[in-house]
XYZ file of N, CA and C in Angstrom:
492
model
N 103.049 139.082 162.579
C 101.742 138.636 163.017
C 100.927 138.211 161.801
N 100.225 137.119 161.946
C 99.355 136.637 160.883
C 98.084 137.475 160.897
N 97.652 137.902 159.703
C 96.415 138.662 159.624
C 95.251 137.767 160.009
N 94.364 138.279 160.850
C 93.207 137.470 161.230
C 92.271 137.271 160.045
N 91.572 136.174 160.066
C 90.585 135.886 159.037
C 89.371 136.789 159.223
N 88.636 137.009 158.143
C 87.420 137.817 158.228
C 86.449 137.235 159.254
N 86.324 135.921 159.283
C 85.411 135.277 160.235
C 85.845 135.559 161.674
N 87.155 135.598 161.903
C 87.651 135.899 163.247
C 87.318 137.338 163.627
N 87.528 138.263 162.704
C 87.206 139.668 162.980
C 85.702 139.873 163.123
N 84.914 139.098 162.377
C 83.461 139.159 162.544
C 83.080 138.721 163.961
N 83.711 137.648 164.444
C 83.461 137.179 165.809
C 83.831 138.273 166.813
N 84.998 138.870 166.630
C 85.454 139.938 167.527
C 84.429 141.070 167.561
N 83.924 141.446 166.396
C 82.937 142.527 166.333
C 81.611 142.124 166.980
N 81.232 140.848 166.874
C 80.011 140.384 167.537
C 80.170 140.411 169.052
N 81.341 140.029 169.553
C 81.605 140.096 170.993
C 81.541 141.560 171.437
N 82.146 142.438 170.657
C 82.137 143.870 170.988
C 80.713 144.408 171.032
N 79.892 144.024 170.057
C 78.502 144.486 170.024
C 77.725 143.962 171.231
N 77.993 142.715 171.621
C 77.334 142.141 172.793
C 77.634 142.979 174.030
N 78.916 143.262 174.250
C 79.294 144.023 175.434
C 78.880 145.486 175.325
N 78.825 146.025 174.129
C 78.360 147.403 173.950
C 76.897 147.524 174.387
N 76.108 146.494 174.125
C 74.709 146.506 174.576
C 74.616 146.504 176.098
N 75.688 146.065 176.757
C 75.748 146.072 178.220
C 76.350 147.374 178.760
N 76.689 148.292 177.855
C 77.208 149.587 178.277
C 78.718 149.727 178.224
N 79.400 148.714 177.736
C 80.854 148.756 177.661
C 81.280 149.454 176.363
N 82.367 150.212 176.397
C 82.862 150.802 175.148
C 83.181 149.716 174.114
N 82.913 150.016 172.869
C 83.095 149.058 171.783
C 84.521 148.508 171.739
N 85.514 149.359 171.898
C 86.896 148.892 171.799
C 87.224 147.897 172.912
N 86.680 148.102 174.106
C 86.930 147.153 175.196
C 86.340 145.784 174.828
N 85.165 145.784 174.245
C 84.567 144.531 173.793
C 85.375 143.875 172.693
N 85.958 144.678 171.814
C 86.804 144.117 170.758
C 88.063 143.496 171.349
N 88.624 144.132 172.368
C 89.805 143.562 173.034
C 89.440 142.214 173.646
N 88.303 142.141 174.332
C 87.867 140.860 174.902
C 87.719 139.826 173.790
N 87.019 140.209 172.725
C 86.799 139.278 171.620
C 88.097 138.728 171.055
N 89.065 139.616 170.817
C 90.330 139.149 170.238
C 91.109 138.295 171.229
N 91.142 138.704 172.500
C 91.892 137.927 173.481
C 91.285 136.546 173.700
N 90.011 136.386 173.406
C 89.396 135.063 173.526
C 89.906 134.091 172.471
N 90.365 134.598 171.331
C 90.745 133.701 170.229
C 92.168 133.909 169.722
N 92.894 134.858 170.273
C 94.219 135.196 169.733
C 95.221 134.065 169.934
N 96.186 134.031 169.041
C 97.287 133.085 169.135
C 98.564 133.848 168.841
N 99.393 134.044 169.847
C 99.349 133.498 171.193
C 98.290 134.209 172.059
N 97.955 133.602 173.203
C 96.926 134.179 174.068
C 97.318 135.541 174.648
N 98.616 135.763 174.845
C 99.107 137.044 175.346
C 99.400 137.958 174.162
N 98.871 139.167 174.230
C 99.053 140.133 173.147
C 99.556 141.456 173.729
N 100.527 142.046 173.073
C 101.002 143.356 173.495
C 100.005 144.417 173.048
N 100.128 145.606 173.614
C 99.259 146.716 173.201
C 99.448 146.991 171.712
N 100.688 146.889 171.239
C 100.955 147.129 169.818
C 100.280 146.071 168.945
N 100.340 144.817 169.365
C 99.684 143.749 168.609
C 98.171 143.956 168.589
N 97.603 144.299 169.738
C 96.164 144.548 169.804
C 95.769 145.710 168.902
N 96.541 146.794 168.961
C 96.247 147.964 168.127
C 96.326 147.600 166.647
N 97.312 146.790 166.306
C 97.499 146.406 164.905
C 96.337 145.553 164.395
N 96.004 144.504 165.116
C 94.965 143.588 164.643
C 93.578 144.239 164.681
N 93.343 145.100 165.674
C 92.029 145.732 165.795
C 91.942 147.052 165.034
N 93.085 147.469 164.476
C 93.171 148.692 163.675
C 92.670 149.913 164.435
N 93.214 150.071 165.649
C 92.904 151.222 166.488
C 94.208 151.769 167.061
N 94.126 152.892 167.725
C 95.325 153.514 168.292
C 95.770 152.795 169.561
N 97.040 152.944 169.883
C 97.565 152.366 171.131
C 96.899 153.008 172.336
N 96.537 154.294 172.228
C 95.874 154.951 173.360
C 94.487 154.343 173.585
N 93.807 153.939 172.521
C 92.519 153.267 172.671
C 92.701 151.926 173.380
N 93.758 151.218 173.035
C 94.051 149.939 173.688
C 94.373 150.173 175.156
N 95.155 151.200 175.434
C 95.501 151.527 176.809
C 94.252 151.825 177.634
N 93.342 152.609 177.083
C 92.088 152.927 177.786
C 91.271 151.662 178.026
N 91.185 150.820 177.001
C 90.392 149.596 177.117
C 90.977 148.647 178.160
N 92.283 148.467 178.157
C 92.885 147.534 179.117
C 92.805 148.085 180.536
N 92.885 149.395 180.703
C 92.696 149.991 182.037
C 91.278 149.737 182.538
N 90.323 149.705 181.640
C 88.934 149.430 182.001
C 88.725 147.953 182.329
N 89.406 147.072 181.620
C 89.167 145.633 181.738
C 89.948 144.935 182.844
N 91.075 145.487 183.255
C 91.895 144.767 184.232
C 91.353 144.793 185.667
N 90.695 145.854 186.136
C 90.221 145.812 187.530
C 89.217 144.698 187.822
N 88.450 144.285 186.852
C 87.457 143.223 187.068
C 88.110 141.860 187.216
N 89.366 141.736 186.778
C 90.045 140.446 186.824
C 89.868 139.624 185.562
N 89.045 140.110 184.637
C 88.839 139.362 183.394
C 90.104 139.367 182.546
N 90.673 140.538 182.359
C 91.909 140.685 181.583
C 93.031 140.987 182.565
N 94.167 140.378 182.317
C 95.319 140.648 183.178
C 96.523 140.995 182.330
N 97.352 141.851 182.893
C 98.613 142.194 182.252
C 99.706 141.306 182.788
N 100.563 140.827 181.903
C 101.680 139.975 182.309
C 102.951 140.477 181.628
N 104.057 140.212 182.263
C 105.342 140.589 181.696
C 106.179 139.330 181.510
N 106.965 139.343 180.453
C 107.876 138.234 180.194
C 109.256 138.621 180.709
N 109.921 137.658 181.279
C 111.250 137.904 181.835
C 112.151 138.518 180.773
N 112.802 139.593 181.134
C 113.744 140.231 180.235
C 113.111 141.221 179.254
N 111.799 141.358 179.294
C 111.115 142.299 178.405
C 110.437 143.384 179.223
N 110.468 144.594 178.703
C 109.804 145.710 179.374
C 108.338 145.809 178.988
N 108.008 145.190 177.896
C 106.659 145.289 177.341
C 105.654 144.472 178.159
N 104.452 145.023 178.320
C 103.378 144.298 178.998
C 102.505 143.615 177.945
N 102.045 142.422 178.288
C 101.155 141.665 177.427
C 99.836 141.486 178.166
N 98.770 141.366 177.406
C 97.447 141.210 177.995
C 96.857 139.887 177.559
N 96.091 139.296 178.473
C 95.430 138.027 178.182
C 94.163 137.922 179.035
N 93.288 137.025 178.616
C 92.145 136.685 179.448
C 92.702 135.832 180.584
N 92.443 136.221 181.815
C 92.933 135.464 182.962
C 92.299 134.076 182.964
N 93.051 133.095 183.410
C 92.571 131.712 183.427
C 91.214 131.627 184.122
N 91.092 132.287 185.259
C 89.823 132.281 185.987
C 89.149 133.648 185.905
N 89.433 134.368 184.839
C 88.946 135.739 184.698
C 87.442 135.869 184.680
N 86.766 134.990 183.951
C 85.298 135.075 183.889
C 84.709 134.807 185.263
N 85.244 133.812 185.961
C 84.752 133.504 187.306
C 85.009 134.668 188.256
N 86.208 135.228 188.202
C 86.534 136.361 189.073
C 85.627 137.551 188.805
N 85.399 137.838 187.526
C 84.560 138.969 187.165
C 83.144 138.770 187.711
N 82.581 137.581 187.525
C 81.236 137.315 188.029
C 81.202 137.288 189.552
N 82.235 136.737 190.177
C 82.282 136.701 191.636
C 82.296 138.118 192.191
N 83.056 139.008 191.564
C 83.078 140.408 192.011
C 81.700 141.037 191.867
N 81.032 140.745 190.775
C 79.700 141.302 190.547
C 78.708 140.738 191.564
N 78.736 139.429 191.799
C 77.798 138.816 192.730
C 78.076 139.221 194.171
N 79.329 139.524 194.488
C 79.669 139.957 195.840
C 78.968 141.269 196.198
N 78.574 142.008 195.207
C 77.905 143.289 195.447
C 76.399 143.137 195.648
N 75.893 141.910 195.550
C 74.463 141.660 195.687
C 73.940 142.117 197.044
N 74.605 141.717 198.114
C 74.144 142.085 199.457
C 74.201 143.597 199.652
N 75.239 144.220 199.154
C 75.366 145.674 199.311
C 74.224 146.410 198.606
N 73.843 145.948 197.417
C 72.754 146.628 196.717
C 71.416 146.317 197.383
N 71.248 145.092 197.871
C 70.026 144.760 198.603
C 69.877 145.663 199.816
N 70.967 145.878 200.549
C 70.932 146.772 201.707
C 70.573 148.192 201.283
N 71.101 148.624 200.161
C 70.784 149.960 199.657
C 69.298 150.082 199.330
N 68.721 149.042 198.730
C 67.283 149.094 198.430
C 66.465 149.133 199.712
N 66.930 148.472 200.757
C 66.217 148.513 202.034
C 66.266 149.904 202.645
N 67.378 150.600 202.458
C 67.467 151.996 202.901
C 66.424 152.832 202.173
N 66.307 152.614 200.885
C 65.303 153.332 200.100
C 63.886 153.013 200.544
N 63.623 151.745 200.838
C 62.289 151.358 201.309
C 61.966 152.005 202.648
N 62.964 152.103 203.520
C 62.734 152.797 204.794
C 62.446 154.274 204.562
N 63.153 154.868 203.608
C 62.932 156.282 203.294
C 61.526 156.513 202.735
N 60.982 155.496 202.080
C 59.646 155.604 201.482
C 58.573 154.967 202.371
N 58.868 154.766 203.637
C 57.948 154.051 204.535
C 56.549 154.655 204.550
N 56.426 155.949 204.473
C 55.112 156.575 204.519
C 54.486 156.790 203.155
N 55.135 156.328 202.112
C 54.645 156.542 200.749
C 53.584 155.516 200.376
N 52.961 155.747 199.248
C 51.943 154.823 198.751
C 52.598 153.532 198.275
N 51.851 152.419 198.313
C 52.393 151.153 197.799
C 52.828 151.264 196.334
N 52.107 152.045 195.536
C 52.463 152.208 194.128
C 53.851 152.840 193.990
N 54.153 153.803 194.856
C 55.460 154.463 194.781
C 56.575 153.520 195.223
N 56.305 152.648 196.162
C 57.308 151.726 196.698
C 57.482 150.477 195.828
N 56.540 150.205 194.945
C 56.504 148.935 194.216
C 57.784 148.635 193.440
N 58.288 149.586 192.660
C 59.501 149.321 191.848
C 60.677 148.954 192.731
N 60.876 149.729 193.789
C 61.997 149.475 194.687
C 61.801 148.158 195.433
N 60.574 147.865 195.820
C 60.270 146.602 196.494
C 60.606 145.416 195.579
N 60.245 145.516 194.300
C 60.529 144.438 193.350
C 62.033 144.198 193.208
N 62.797 145.269 193.136
C 64.260 145.130 193.042
C 64.798 144.497 194.317
N 64.295 144.936 195.465
C 64.726 144.390 196.745
C 64.450 142.894 196.817
N 63.279 142.473 196.380
C 62.935 141.054 196.394
C 63.851 140.249 195.474
N 64.134 140.782 194.304
C 65.047 140.104 193.389
C 66.418 139.923 194.035
N 66.949 140.986 194.636
C 68.270 140.886 195.240
C 68.275 140.005 196.484
N 67.186 139.951 197.219
C 67.082 139.015 198.341
C 67.166 137.582 197.808
N 66.430 137.320 196.726
C 66.442 135.996 196.109
C 67.851 135.641 195.643
N 68.483 136.559 194.908
C 69.833 136.295 194.406
C 70.812 136.060 195.549
N 70.714 136.869 196.580
C 71.615 136.730 197.721
C 71.461 135.358 198.378
N 70.246 134.836 198.401
C 70.004 133.528 198.996
C 70.437 132.385 198.078
N 70.257 132.544 196.778
C 70.480 131.443 195.839
C 71.887 131.379 195.247
N 72.538 132.514 195.090
C 73.835 132.525 194.412
C 74.923 131.709 195.110
N 75.001 131.695 196.436
C 76.065 130.889 197.051
C 76.022 129.414 196.648
N 74.838 128.823 196.608
C 74.736 127.405 196.217
C 75.109 127.222 194.747
N 74.647 128.126 193.905
C 74.991 128.066 192.482
C 76.500 128.201 192.302
N 77.088 129.144 193.014
C 78.525 129.369 192.914
C 79.298 128.148 193.395
N 78.842 127.515 194.475
C 79.507 126.312 194.977
C 79.449 125.193 193.942
N 78.308 125.041 193.282
C 78.192 124.032 192.226
C 79.182 124.320 191.105
N 79.324 125.603 190.733
C 80.277 125.959 189.681
C 81.702 125.630 190.111
N 82.077 126.004 191.334
C 83.443 125.750 191.798
C 83.744 124.256 191.840
N 82.761 123.466 192.242
C 82.943 122.011 192.256
C 83.156 121.509 190.834
N 82.336 121.981 189.933
C 82.453 121.561 188.532
C 83.774 122.023 187.931
N 84.156 123.259 188.179
C 85.386 123.810 187.600
C 86.632 123.117 188.135
N 86.565 122.615 189.360
C 87.738 121.957 189.937
C 87.796 120.460 189.635
N 86.742 119.932 189.005
C 86.728 118.505 188.658
C 87.742 118.240 187.550
N 88.349 117.064 187.559
C 89.264 116.710 186.463
C 88.542 116.805 185.120
N 89.281 117.098 184.089
C 88.708 117.232 182.746
C 87.870 116.008 182.406
N 86.695 116.267 181.857
C 85.803 115.188 181.462
C 84.842 114.764 182.553
N 85.111 115.176 183.785
C 84.207 114.854 184.886
C 83.507 116.125 185.325
N 82.205 116.178 185.163
C 81.443 117.303 185.676
C 80.066 116.819 186.068
N 79.260 117.742 186.581
C 77.962 117.328 187.112
C 76.874 117.228 186.048
N 77.221 117.325 184.775
C 76.199 117.186 183.727
C 75.689 115.751 183.657
N 76.540 114.796 183.999
C 76.136 113.385 183.916
C 75.145 113.028 185.012
N 75.178 113.783 186.141
C 74.357 113.421 187.290
C 73.046 114.003 187.297
């Protein structure tokens, strides 16, 4: 394996810091960062551990965290027992689609809370009401936004809706 350049490792660490601010473990963010730029795109747990200078168990924990969202996927090569990890072709879209699919469920949950607080003061209900309104808005607007993205993503290379 070719040693990564300092600039590449700096990028990986910046990606990790970004996701850490979102509550993700640092190593999971580093795995995402490296998989975004690695060559080849598929990396074994041993390769990831080597380049990121962490234990294989840390890589195992990180990939177990990252694969359910659909962002990272494990793949096997014919004739090899080893699993390789990569950013799924549509991984970012799948991850966001899974997150947005939960919009209606959380909006419904906030409505349950508002019903529970029906006799409370407006000041007590205000925070929950604001969240409910945001999720109502998102639930109404996200389908059109998502459709625009799918149309753009399925357009032949070089053709997208930026020109229009």
